[in-house]
Structures are given as C-alpha cells and as structure tokens.
Amino acid sequence: MKIEFRKVPQTAKEFETEFNSVKLEGTFCKISPSLIKISAKMSGTTEIECCRCGKTEEYTLNEELDFLLSDGIFNKESDDLVIEIENNTIDFDEIIQNEIASLQSEYHYCSECETSTEAYEKEF
Ligand SMILES: [Zn+2]
C-alpha cells in the first residue's frame, strides 16, 4: 500500500499491510506540513537466525511501533524516531520490510543458546 505524502489527512486514518506472515496495522496522520505520525503494531511470526549457533528459529512478533515520517531533511532535535521518505510517497510495504530486516539484523539468541548463556554466567 502506498499513499502520497500530500494526500495524508490530518485525522488519523487506519492502515493494514502484510508481508509474509507479519502484519503491520495501525493509524497514520499528518501532524505538520512535513511530518506524519505512525502508530502501529507489528504482529505475526518471522524466522530469525541465532547469532551464536546460526540456527533459525521462529520468532513471535508483538511490537508497538511509533515513529514519524518526514518528507525532507529533518533538522529538528528530537527524541522521536524519524524516517525520511523518498519520492514524497509513503510505502507501507517498504516500512514493514525494513522493520523485519532491522529486527533480523539484531543480535538474537535461540532458546537453546539463551539457556546455555545463562548457565555460563551463573557458573562464573
Ligand atoms: Zn543458538
């Protein structure tokens, strides 16, 4: 699903998008001429590789995602997560794919390694 930046309404509008077995649903609205606020929830399952043994494990997602989209260079100092978009178009499919990719690139231990790491820490 794609929407042009200038067509985003100021009142919250619902969206829903899916990628493989992950679903992203929530609302979006324009909060300033160059900023759009997204409040969403990511759910479903995805495969994540263990960074210790390389085994792939199914991971259940249940993440709240709140972030801002800017249609240009964002200069304001802010604690909020701001993502710059290209071509003045919001692409929800791209957002969900990027979120999954960033999750998969994080350090993740499979359940086995997590247990053995805990045991290791207790031993020493
Ligand atoms: Zn592992």
mmCIF file of N, CA and C and ligand atoms in Angstrom:
data_model
loop_
_atom_site.group_PDB
_atom_site.id
_atom_site.type_symbol
_atom_site.label_atom_id
_atom_site.label_comp_id
_atom_site.label_asym_id
_atom_site.label_seq_id
_atom_site.Cartn_x
_atom_site.Cartn_y
_atom_site.Cartn_z
ATOM 1 N N MET A 1 0.843 -1.193 0.000
ATOM 2 C CA MET A 1 0.000 0.000 0.000
ATOM 3 C C MET A 1 0.881 1.247 0.000
ATOM 4 N N LYS A 2 0.549 2.166 -0.885
ATOM 5 C CA LYS A 2 1.291 3.420 -0.977
ATOM 6 C C LYS A 2 0.330 4.604 -0.918
ATOM 7 N N ILE A 3 0.811 5.693 -0.359
ATOM 8 C CA ILE A 3 -0.006 6.901 -0.358
ATOM 9 C C ILE A 3 0.913 8.111 -0.522
ATOM 10 N N GLU A 4 0.453 9.072 -1.288
ATOM 11 C CA GLU A 4 1.238 10.291 -1.480
ATOM 12 C C GLU A 4 1.238 11.100 -0.193
ATOM 13 N N PHE A 5 2.395 11.663 0.119
ATOM 14 C CA PHE A 5 2.554 12.424 1.357
ATOM 15 C C PHE A 5 1.484 13.515 1.494
ATOM 16 N N ARG A 6 1.266 14.264 0.400
ATOM 17 C CA ARG A 6 0.339 15.394 0.482
ATOM 18 C C ARG A 6 -1.117 14.962 0.635
ATOM 19 N N LYS A 7 -1.400 13.691 0.372
ATOM 20 C CA LYS A 7 -2.780 13.205 0.479
ATOM 21 C C LYS A 7 -3.119 12.658 1.857
ATOM 22 N N VAL A 8 -2.119 12.647 2.739
ATOM 23 C CA VAL A 8 -2.363 12.111 4.087
ATOM 24 C C VAL A 8 -3.234 13.091 4.879
ATOM 25 N N PRO A 9 -4.313 12.613 5.456
ATOM 26 C CA PRO A 9 -5.204 13.503 6.195
ATOM 27 C C PRO A 9 -4.672 13.854 7.579
ATOM 28 N N GLN A 10 -5.248 14.915 8.166
ATOM 29 C CA GLN A 10 -4.815 15.330 9.497
ATOM 30 C C GLN A 10 -5.504 14.529 10.586
ATOM 31 N N THR A 11 -6.571 13.866 10.224
ATOM 32 C CA THR A 11 -7.231 12.989 11.181
ATOM 33 C C THR A 11 -6.699 11.570 10.953
ATOM 34 N N ALA A 12 -6.550 10.841 12.048
ATOM 35 C CA ALA A 12 -5.955 9.502 11.966
ATOM 36 C C ALA A 12 -6.729 8.584 11.023
ATOM 37 N N LYS A 13 -5.971 7.924 10.173
ATOM 38 C CA LYS A 13 -6.561 7.019 9.203
ATOM 39 C C LYS A 13 -5.940 5.637 9.441
ATOM 40 N N GLU A 14 -6.759 4.601 9.312
ATOM 41 C CA GLU A 14 -6.248 3.261 9.577
ATOM 42 C C GLU A 14 -5.546 2.657 8.367
ATOM 43 N N PHE A 15 -4.562 1.829 8.641
ATOM 44 C CA PHE A 15 -3.916 1.105 7.551
ATOM 45 C C PHE A 15 -3.581 -0.302 8.040
ATOM 46 N N GLU A 16 -3.371 -1.156 7.097
ATOM 47 C CA GLU A 16 -3.018 -2.532 7.415
ATOM 48 C C GLU A 16 -2.206 -3.071 6.245
ATOM 49 N N THR A 17 -1.083 -3.681 6.555
ATOM 50 C CA THR A 17 -0.287 -4.266 5.489
ATOM 51 C C THR A 17 0.345 -5.559 5.976
ATOM 52 N N GLU A 18 0.611 -6.451 5.059
ATOM 53 C CA GLU A 18 1.176 -7.739 5.429
ATOM 54 C C GLU A 18 2.378 -8.074 4.577
ATOM 55 N N PHE A 19 3.340 -8.734 5.185
ATOM 56 C CA PHE A 19 4.497 -9.215 4.443
ATOM 57 C C PHE A 19 4.837 -10.589 4.990
ATOM 58 N N ASN A 20 4.810 -11.595 4.133
ATOM 59 C CA ASN A 20 4.942 -12.984 4.571
ATOM 60 C C ASN A 20 3.950 -13.237 5.695
ATOM 61 N N SER A 21 4.400 -13.621 6.870
ATOM 62 C CA SER A 21 3.429 -13.878 7.930
ATOM 63 C C SER A 21 3.448 -12.789 8.998
ATOM 64 N N VAL A 22 3.906 -11.607 8.609
ATOM 65 C CA VAL A 22 3.943 -10.484 9.542
ATOM 66 C C VAL A 22 2.898 -9.451 9.132
ATOM 67 N N LYS A 23 2.212 -8.949 10.126
ATOM 68 C CA LYS A 23 1.173 -7.966 9.853
ATOM 69 C C LYS A 23 1.499 -6.665 10.571
ATOM 70 N N LEU A 24 1.310 -5.560 9.878
ATOM 71 C CA LEU A 24 1.506 -4.250 10.474
ATOM 72 C C LEU A 24 0.191 -3.502 10.333
ATOM 73 N N GLU A 25 -0.365 -3.100 11.466
ATOM 74 C CA GLU A 25 -1.624 -2.369 11.398
ATOM 75 C C GLU A 25 -1.620 -1.247 12.409
ATOM 76 N N GLY A 26 -2.275 -0.163 12.062
ATOM 77 C CA GLY A 26 -2.312 0.975 12.952
ATOM 78 C C GLY A 26 -2.932 2.173 12.270
ATOM 79 N N THR A 27 -2.515 3.357 12.730
ATOM 80 C CA THR A 27 -3.063 4.580 12.145
ATOM 81 C C THR A 27 -1.934 5.517 11.729
ATOM 82 N N PHE A 28 -2.248 6.415 10.811
ATOM 83 C CA PHE A 28 -1.297 7.445 10.404
ATOM 84 C C PHE A 28 -2.053 8.750 10.196
ATOM 85 N N CYS A 29 -1.371 9.856 10.474
ATOM 86 C CA CYS A 29 -1.975 11.162 10.234
ATOM 87 C C CYS A 29 -0.880 12.204 10.129
ATOM 88 N N LYS A 30 -1.221 13.325 9.506
ATOM 89 C CA LYS A 30 -0.270 14.413 9.314
ATOM 90 C C LYS A 30 -0.285 15.300 10.548
ATOM 91 N N ILE A 31 0.892 15.548 11.124
ATOM 92 C CA ILE A 31 0.935 16.405 12.313
ATOM 93 C C ILE A 31 1.570 17.758 12.009
ATOM 94 N N SER A 32 2.202 17.878 10.859
ATOM 95 C CA SER A 32 2.729 19.167 10.392
ATOM 96 C C SER A 32 2.898 19.012 8.880
ATOM 97 N N PRO A 33 3.124 20.137 8.153
ATOM 98 C CA PRO A 33 3.212 20.012 6.691
ATOM 99 C C PRO A 33 4.252 19.004 6.199
ATOM 100 N N SER A 34 5.277 18.727 7.023
ATOM 101 C CA SER A 34 6.300 17.798 6.548
ATOM 102 C C SER A 34 6.478 16.571 7.447
ATOM 103 N N LEU A 35 5.536 16.379 8.367
ATOM 104 C CA LEU A 35 5.667 15.237 9.275
ATOM 105 C C LEU A 35 4.388 14.414 9.365
ATOM 106 N N ILE A 36 4.581 13.112 9.359
ATOM 107 C CA ILE A 36 3.453 12.202 9.506
ATOM 108 C C ILE A 36 3.744 11.279 10.672
ATOM 109 N N LYS A 37 2.757 11.093 11.513
ATOM 110 C CA LYS A 37 2.926 10.252 12.689
ATOM 111 C C LYS A 37 2.293 8.885 12.420
ATOM 112 N N ILE A 38 3.035 7.847 12.754
ATOM 113 C CA ILE A 38 2.516 6.491 12.586
ATOM 114 C C ILE A 38 2.498 5.790 13.937
ATOM 115 N N SER A 39 1.364 5.252 14.292
ATOM 116 C CA SER A 39 1.256 4.430 15.495
ATOM 117 C C SER A 39 0.761 3.075 15.034
ATOM 118 N N ALA A 40 1.605 2.075 15.218
ATOM 119 C CA ALA A 40 1.225 0.783 14.674
ATOM 120 C C ALA A 40 1.669 -0.350 15.580
ATOM 121 N N LYS A 41 1.167 -1.511 15.248
ATOM 122 C CA LYS A 41 1.546 -2.703 15.977
ATOM 123 C C LYS A 41 1.953 -3.753 14.953
ATOM 124 N N MET A 42 3.084 -4.375 15.204
ATOM 125 C CA MET A 42 3.569 -5.405 14.295
ATOM 126 C C MET A 42 3.356 -6.754 14.976
ATOM 127 N N SER A 43 2.683 -7.652 14.297
ATOM 128 C CA SER A 43 2.430 -8.966 14.887
ATOM 129 C C SER A 43 2.642 -10.054 13.845
ATOM 130 N N GLY A 44 2.712 -11.285 14.333
ATOM 131 C CA GLY A 44 2.931 -12.400 13.423
ATOM 132 C C GLY A 44 4.189 -13.148 13.792
ATOM 133 N N THR A 45 4.710 -13.904 12.849
ATOM 134 C CA THR A 45 5.937 -14.648 13.120
ATOM 135 C C THR A 45 6.940 -14.444 11.994
ATOM 136 N N THR A 46 8.211 -14.461 12.365
ATOM 137 C CA THR A 46 9.258 -14.382 11.361
ATOM 138 C C THR A 46 10.422 -15.248 11.814
ATOM 139 N N GLU A 47 11.250 -15.653 10.865
ATOM 140 C CA GLU A 47 12.383 -16.505 11.204
ATOM 141 C C GLU A 47 13.587 -15.620 11.490
ATOM 142 N N ILE A 48 14.229 -15.873 12.611
ATOM 143 C CA ILE A 48 15.426 -15.108 12.954
ATOM 144 C C ILE A 48 16.569 -16.075 13.221
ATOM 145 N N GLU A 49 17.731 -15.716 12.687
ATOM 146 C CA GLU A 49 18.896 -16.578 12.829
ATOM 147 C C GLU A 49 19.598 -16.292 14.147
ATOM 148 N N CYS A 50 19.972 -17.335 14.845
ATOM 149 C CA CYS A 50 20.699 -17.180 16.102
ATOM 150 C C CYS A 50 22.120 -16.696 15.790
ATOM 151 N N CYS A 51 22.585 -15.669 16.506
ATOM 152 C CA CYS A 51 23.899 -15.106 16.187
ATOM 153 C C CYS A 51 25.016 -15.949 16.779
ATOM 154 N N ARG A 52 24.668 -16.962 17.566
ATOM 155 C CA ARG A 52 25.680 -17.811 18.189
ATOM 156 C C ARG A 52 25.863 -19.115 17.425
ATOM 157 N N CYS A 53 24.753 -19.816 17.158
ATOM 158 C CA CYS A 53 24.892 -21.114 16.502
ATOM 159 C C CYS A 53 24.367 -21.109 15.065
ATOM 160 N N GLY A 54 23.734 -20.033 14.668
ATOM 161 C CA GLY A 54 23.272 -19.931 13.288
ATOM 162 C C GLY A 54 21.972 -20.641 12.984
ATOM 163 N N LYS A 55 21.398 -21.242 14.002
ATOM 164 C CA LYS A 55 20.137 -21.942 13.815
ATOM 165 C C LYS A 55 19.006 -20.920 13.650
ATOM 166 N N THR A 56 18.094 -21.228 12.722
ATOM 167 C CA THR A 56 16.971 -20.323 12.513
ATOM 168 C C THR A 56 15.805 -20.727 13.399
ATOM 169 N N GLU A 57 15.255 -19.758 14.048
ATOM 170 C CA GLU A 57 14.167 -20.035 14.966
ATOM 171 C C GLU A 57 12.992 -19.115 14.658
ATOM 172 N N GLU A 58 11.806 -19.650 14.837
ATOM 173 C CA GLU A 58 10.628 -18.823 14.605
ATOM 174 C C GLU A 58 10.445 -17.870 15.788
ATOM 175 N N TYR A 59 10.196 -16.639 15.449
ATOM 176 C CA TYR A 59 10.117 -15.598 16.454
ATOM 177 C C TYR A 59 8.743 -14.947 16.371
ATOM 178 N N THR A 60 8.073 -14.875 17.504
ATOM 179 C CA THR A 60 6.747 -14.269 17.511
ATOM 180 C C THR A 60 6.861 -12.779 17.768
ATOM 181 N N LEU A 61 6.294 -12.015 16.862
ATOM 182 C CA LEU A 61 6.371 -10.562 16.957
ATOM 183 C C LEU A 61 5.167 -10.000 17.670
ATOM 184 N N ASN A 62 5.425 -9.046 18.509
ATOM 185 C CA ASN A 62 4.345 -8.329 19.160
ATOM 186 C C ASN A 62 4.934 -6.992 19.585
ATOM 187 N N GLU A 63 5.151 -6.139 18.593
ATOM 188 C CA GLU A 63 5.874 -4.898 18.849
ATOM 189 C C GLU A 63 5.027 -3.673 18.547
ATOM 190 N N GLU A 64 5.105 -2.734 19.467
ATOM 191 C CA GLU A 64 4.459 -1.449 19.231
ATOM 192 C C GLU A 64 5.446 -0.597 18.457
ATOM 193 N N LEU A 65 4.989 0.022 17.407
ATOM 194 C CA LEU A 65 5.866 0.873 16.599
ATOM 195 C C LEU A 65 5.279 2.269 16.494
ATOM 196 N N ASP A 66 5.989 3.225 17.045
ATOM 197 C CA ASP A 66 5.574 4.617 16.923
ATOM 198 C C ASP A 66 6.721 5.383 16.305
ATOM 199 N N PHE A 67 6.480 6.003 15.193
ATOM 200 C CA PHE A 67 7.540 6.788 14.581
ATOM 201 C C PHE A 67 6.971 7.875 13.686
ATOM 202 N N LEU A 68 7.866 8.762 13.262
ATOM 203 C CA LEU A 68 7.467 9.867 12.398
ATOM 204 C C LEU A 68 8.091 9.685 11.031
ATOM 205 N N LEU A 69 7.378 10.147 10.039
ATOM 206 C CA LEU A 69 7.903 10.146 8.679
ATOM 207 C C LEU A 69 8.054 11.583 8.243
ATOM 208 N N SER A 70 9.190 11.906 7.642
ATOM 209 C CA SER A 70 9.428 13.256 7.164
ATOM 210 C C SER A 70 9.633 13.200 5.656
ATOM 211 N N ASP A 71 9.107 14.200 4.968
ATOM 212 C CA ASP A 71 9.250 14.179 3.505
ATOM 213 C C ASP A 71 10.473 14.967 3.045
ATOM 214 N N GLY A 72 11.315 15.344 3.998
ATOM 215 C CA GLY A 72 12.520 16.066 3.593
ATOM 216 C C GLY A 72 13.595 15.891 4.639
ATOM 217 N N ILE A 73 14.601 16.726 4.585
ATOM 218 C CA ILE A 73 15.648 16.653 5.590
ATOM 219 C C ILE A 73 15.060 17.126 6.910
ATOM 220 N N PHE A 74 15.236 16.302 7.907
ATOM 221 C CA PHE A 74 14.662 16.612 9.208
ATOM 222 C C PHE A 74 15.752 17.155 10.120
ATOM 223 N N ASN A 75 15.654 18.445 10.482
ATOM 224 C CA ASN A 75 16.715 19.088 11.250
ATOM 225 C C ASN A 75 16.424 19.207 12.737
ATOM 226 N N LYS A 76 15.161 19.221 13.071
ATOM 227 C CA LYS A 76 14.782 19.474 14.449
ATOM 228 C C LYS A 76 15.361 18.413 15.390
ATOM 229 N N GLU A 77 15.866 18.899 16.518
ATOM 230 C CA GLU A 77 16.344 17.970 17.539
ATOM 231 C C GLU A 77 15.134 17.258 18.117
ATOM 232 N N SER A 78 15.189 15.948 18.151
ATOM 233 C CA SER A 78 14.030 15.221 18.644
ATOM 234 C C SER A 78 14.435 13.838 19.115
ATOM 235 N N ASP A 79 13.713 13.353 20.103
ATOM 236 C CA ASP A 79 13.960 12.003 20.593
ATOM 237 C C ASP A 79 13.172 10.984 19.785
ATOM 238 N N ASP A 80 12.211 11.504 19.059
ATOM 239 C CA ASP A 80 11.385 10.595 18.272
ATOM 240 C C ASP A 80 12.178 9.995 17.127
ATOM 241 N N LEU A 81 11.790 8.823 16.767
ATOM 242 C CA LEU A 81 12.389 8.177 15.619
ATOM 243 C C LEU A 81 11.773 8.789 14.355
ATOM 244 N N VAL A 82 12.625 9.372 13.523
ATOM 245 C CA VAL A 82 12.125 9.987 12.302
ATOM 246 C C VAL A 82 12.737 9.299 11.084
ATOM 247 N N ILE A 83 11.892 8.859 10.214
ATOM 248 C CA ILE A 83 12.354 8.212 8.995
ATOM 249 C C ILE A 83 12.074 9.132 7.823
ATOM 250 N N GLU A 84 13.102 9.399 7.016
ATOM 251 C CA GLU A 84 12.891 10.238 5.839
ATOM 252 C C GLU A 84 12.385 9.377 4.696
ATOM 253 N N ILE A 85 11.388 9.871 4.026
ATOM 254 C CA ILE A 85 10.853 9.097 2.916
ATOM 255 C C ILE A 85 11.303 9.700 1.584
ATOM 256 N N GLU A 86 11.260 8.881 0.557
ATOM 257 C CA GLU A 86 11.689 9.317 -0.763
ATOM 258 C C GLU A 86 10.496 9.465 -1.697
ATOM 259 N N ASN A 87 10.654 10.290 -2.681
ATOM 260 C CA ASN A 87 9.642 10.492 -3.733
ATOM 261 C C ASN A 87 8.284 10.968 -3.216
ATOM 262 N N ASN A 88 8.291 11.576 -2.017
ATOM 263 C CA ASN A 88 7.040 12.092 -1.434
ATOM 264 C C ASN A 88 5.943 11.040 -1.329
ATOM 265 N N THR A 89 6.356 9.789 -1.229
ATOM 266 C CA THR A 89 5.373 8.718 -1.154
ATOM 267 C C THR A 89 5.653 7.814 0.035
ATOM 268 N N ILE A 90 4.610 7.502 0.773
ATOM 269 C CA ILE A 90 4.744 6.572 1.888
ATOM 270 C C ILE A 90 4.418 5.186 1.365
ATOM 271 N N ASP A 91 5.355 4.281 1.586
ATOM 272 C CA ASP A 91 5.164 2.921 1.107
ATOM 273 C C ASP A 91 5.135 1.996 2.322
ATOM 274 N N PHE A 92 3.952 1.580 2.708
ATOM 275 C CA PHE A 92 3.818 0.758 3.910
ATOM 276 C C PHE A 92 4.470 -0.611 3.740
ATOM 277 N N ASP A 93 4.510 -1.105 2.517
ATOM 278 C CA ASP A 93 5.157 -2.394 2.275
ATOM 279 C C ASP A 93 6.654 -2.294 2.545
ATOM 280 N N GLU A 94 7.222 -1.139 2.174
ATOM 281 C CA GLU A 94 8.642 -0.923 2.401
ATOM 282 C C GLU A 94 8.910 -0.784 3.896
ATOM 283 N N ILE A 95 8.022 -0.103 4.602
ATOM 284 C CA ILE A 95 8.181 0.087 6.041
ATOM 285 C C ILE A 95 8.197 -1.266 6.760
ATOM 286 N N ILE A 96 7.256 -2.114 6.438
ATOM 287 C CA ILE A 96 7.192 -3.416 7.130
ATOM 288 C C ILE A 96 8.424 -4.263 6.790
ATOM 289 N N GLN A 97 8.868 -4.214 5.540
ATOM 290 C CA GLN A 97 10.054 -4.991 5.156
ATOM 291 C C GLN A 97 11.309 -4.476 5.854
ATOM 292 N N ASN A 98 11.411 -3.149 5.992
ATOM 293 C CA ASN A 98 12.551 -2.570 6.693
ATOM 294 C C ASN A 98 12.544 -2.937 8.168
ATOM 295 N N GLU A 99 11.361 -2.933 8.760
ATOM 296 C CA GLU A 99 11.242 -3.288 10.176
ATOM 297 C C GLU A 99 11.658 -4.737 10.416
ATOM 298 N N ILE A 100 11.222 -5.622 9.540
ATOM 299 C CA ILE A 100 11.578 -7.035 9.680
ATOM 300 C C ILE A 100 13.090 -7.202 9.500
ATOM 301 N N ALA A 101 13.648 -6.515 8.514
ATOM 302 C CA ALA A 101 15.088 -6.611 8.252
ATOM 303 C C ALA A 101 15.906 -6.096 9.429
ATOM 304 N N SER A 102 15.452 -5.014 10.050
ATOM 305 C CA SER A 102 16.228 -4.469 11.163
ATOM 306 C C SER A 102 16.127 -5.385 12.378
ATOM 307 N N LEU A 103 14.988 -6.030 12.524
ATOM 308 C CA LEU A 103 14.811 -6.987 13.606
ATOM 309 C C LEU A 103 15.724 -8.196 13.406
ATOM 310 N N GLN A 104 15.814 -8.653 12.156
ATOM 311 C CA GLN A 104 16.629 -9.827 11.852
ATOM 312 C C GLN A 104 18.121 -9.533 11.952
ATOM 313 N N SER A 105 18.484 -8.243 11.856
ATOM 314 C CA SER A 105 19.905 -7.910 11.923
ATOM 315 C C SER A 105 20.358 -7.678 13.366
ATOM 316 N N GLU A 106 19.402 -7.671 14.294
ATOM 317 C CA GLU A 106 19.764 -7.506 15.699
ATOM 318 C C GLU A 106 20.351 -8.807 16.237
ATOM 319 N N TYR A 107 21.113 -8.681 17.324
ATOM 320 C CA TYR A 107 21.638 -9.874 17.962
ATOM 321 C C TYR A 107 20.490 -10.667 18.556
ATOM 322 N N HIS A 108 20.451 -11.899 18.214
ATOM 323 C CA HIS A 108 19.375 -12.732 18.731
ATOM 324 C C HIS A 108 19.912 -14.124 19.060
ATOM 325 N N TYR A 109 19.605 -14.595 20.253
ATOM 326 C CA TYR A 109 19.986 -15.953 20.653
ATOM 327 C C TYR A 109 18.772 -16.858 20.556
ATOM 328 N N CYS A 110 18.958 -18.050 20.055
ATOM 329 C CA CYS A 110 17.864 -19.009 20.043
ATOM 330 C C CYS A 110 17.648 -19.482 21.481
ATOM 331 N N SER A 111 16.549 -20.173 21.723
ATOM 332 C CA SER A 111 16.220 -20.560 23.094
ATOM 333 C C SER A 111 17.314 -21.423 23.722
ATOM 334 N N GLU A 112 17.920 -22.295 22.915
ATOM 335 C CA GLU A 112 18.992 -23.161 23.417
ATOM 336 C C GLU A 112 20.197 -22.358 23.879
ATOM 337 N N CYS A 113 20.634 -21.433 23.014
ATOM 338 C CA CYS A 113 21.812 -20.627 23.337
ATOM 339 C C CYS A 113 21.537 -19.695 24.506
ATOM 340 N N GLU A 114 20.330 -19.217 24.578
ATOM 341 C CA GLU A 114 19.971 -18.323 25.661
ATOM 342 C C GLU A 114 20.095 -19.052 26.989
ATOM 343 N N THR A 115 19.640 -20.294 27.023
ATOM 344 C CA THR A 115 19.715 -21.096 28.235
ATOM 345 C C THR A 115 21.171 -21.387 28.586
ATOM 346 N N SER A 116 21.965 -21.749 27.586
ATOM 347 C CA SER A 116 23.359 -22.072 27.881
ATOM 348 C C SER A 116 24.156 -20.834 28.275
ATOM 349 N N THR A 117 23.762 -19.663 27.754
ATOM 350 C CA THR A 117 24.451 -18.430 28.122
ATOM 351 C C THR A 117 24.168 -18.093 29.581
ATOM 352 N N GLU A 118 22.930 -18.306 29.981
ATOM 353 C CA GLU A 118 22.555 -18.052 31.371
ATOM 354 C C GLU A 118 23.323 -18.984 32.302
ATOM 355 N N ALA A 119 23.430 -20.250 31.921
ATOM 356 C CA ALA A 119 24.146 -21.226 32.733
ATOM 357 C C ALA A 119 25.617 -20.823 32.856
ATOM 358 N N TYR A 120 26.168 -20.351 31.755
ATOM 359 C CA TYR A 120 27.565 -19.929 31.717
ATOM 360 C C TYR A 120 27.789 -18.768 32.683
ATOM 361 N N GLU A 121 26.866 -17.818 32.656
ATOM 362 C CA GLU A 121 27.000 -16.661 33.519
ATOM 363 C C GLU A 121 26.885 -17.019 34.989
ATOM 364 N N LYS A 122 26.071 -18.019 35.297
ATOM 365 C CA LYS A 122 25.902 -18.455 36.680
ATOM 366 C C LYS A 122 27.161 -19.162 37.203
ATOM 367 N N GLU A 123 27.765 -19.944 36.293
ATOM 368 C CA GLU A 123 28.952 -20.728 36.655
ATOM 369 C C GLU A 123 30.117 -19.831 37.075
ATOM 370 N N PHE A 124 30.295 -18.734 36.359
ATOM 371 C CA PHE A 124 31.448 -17.880 36.647
ATOM 372 C C PHE A 124 31.060 -16.592 37.370
HETATM 373 ZN ZN ZN B 1 21.633 -20.659 19.021
#
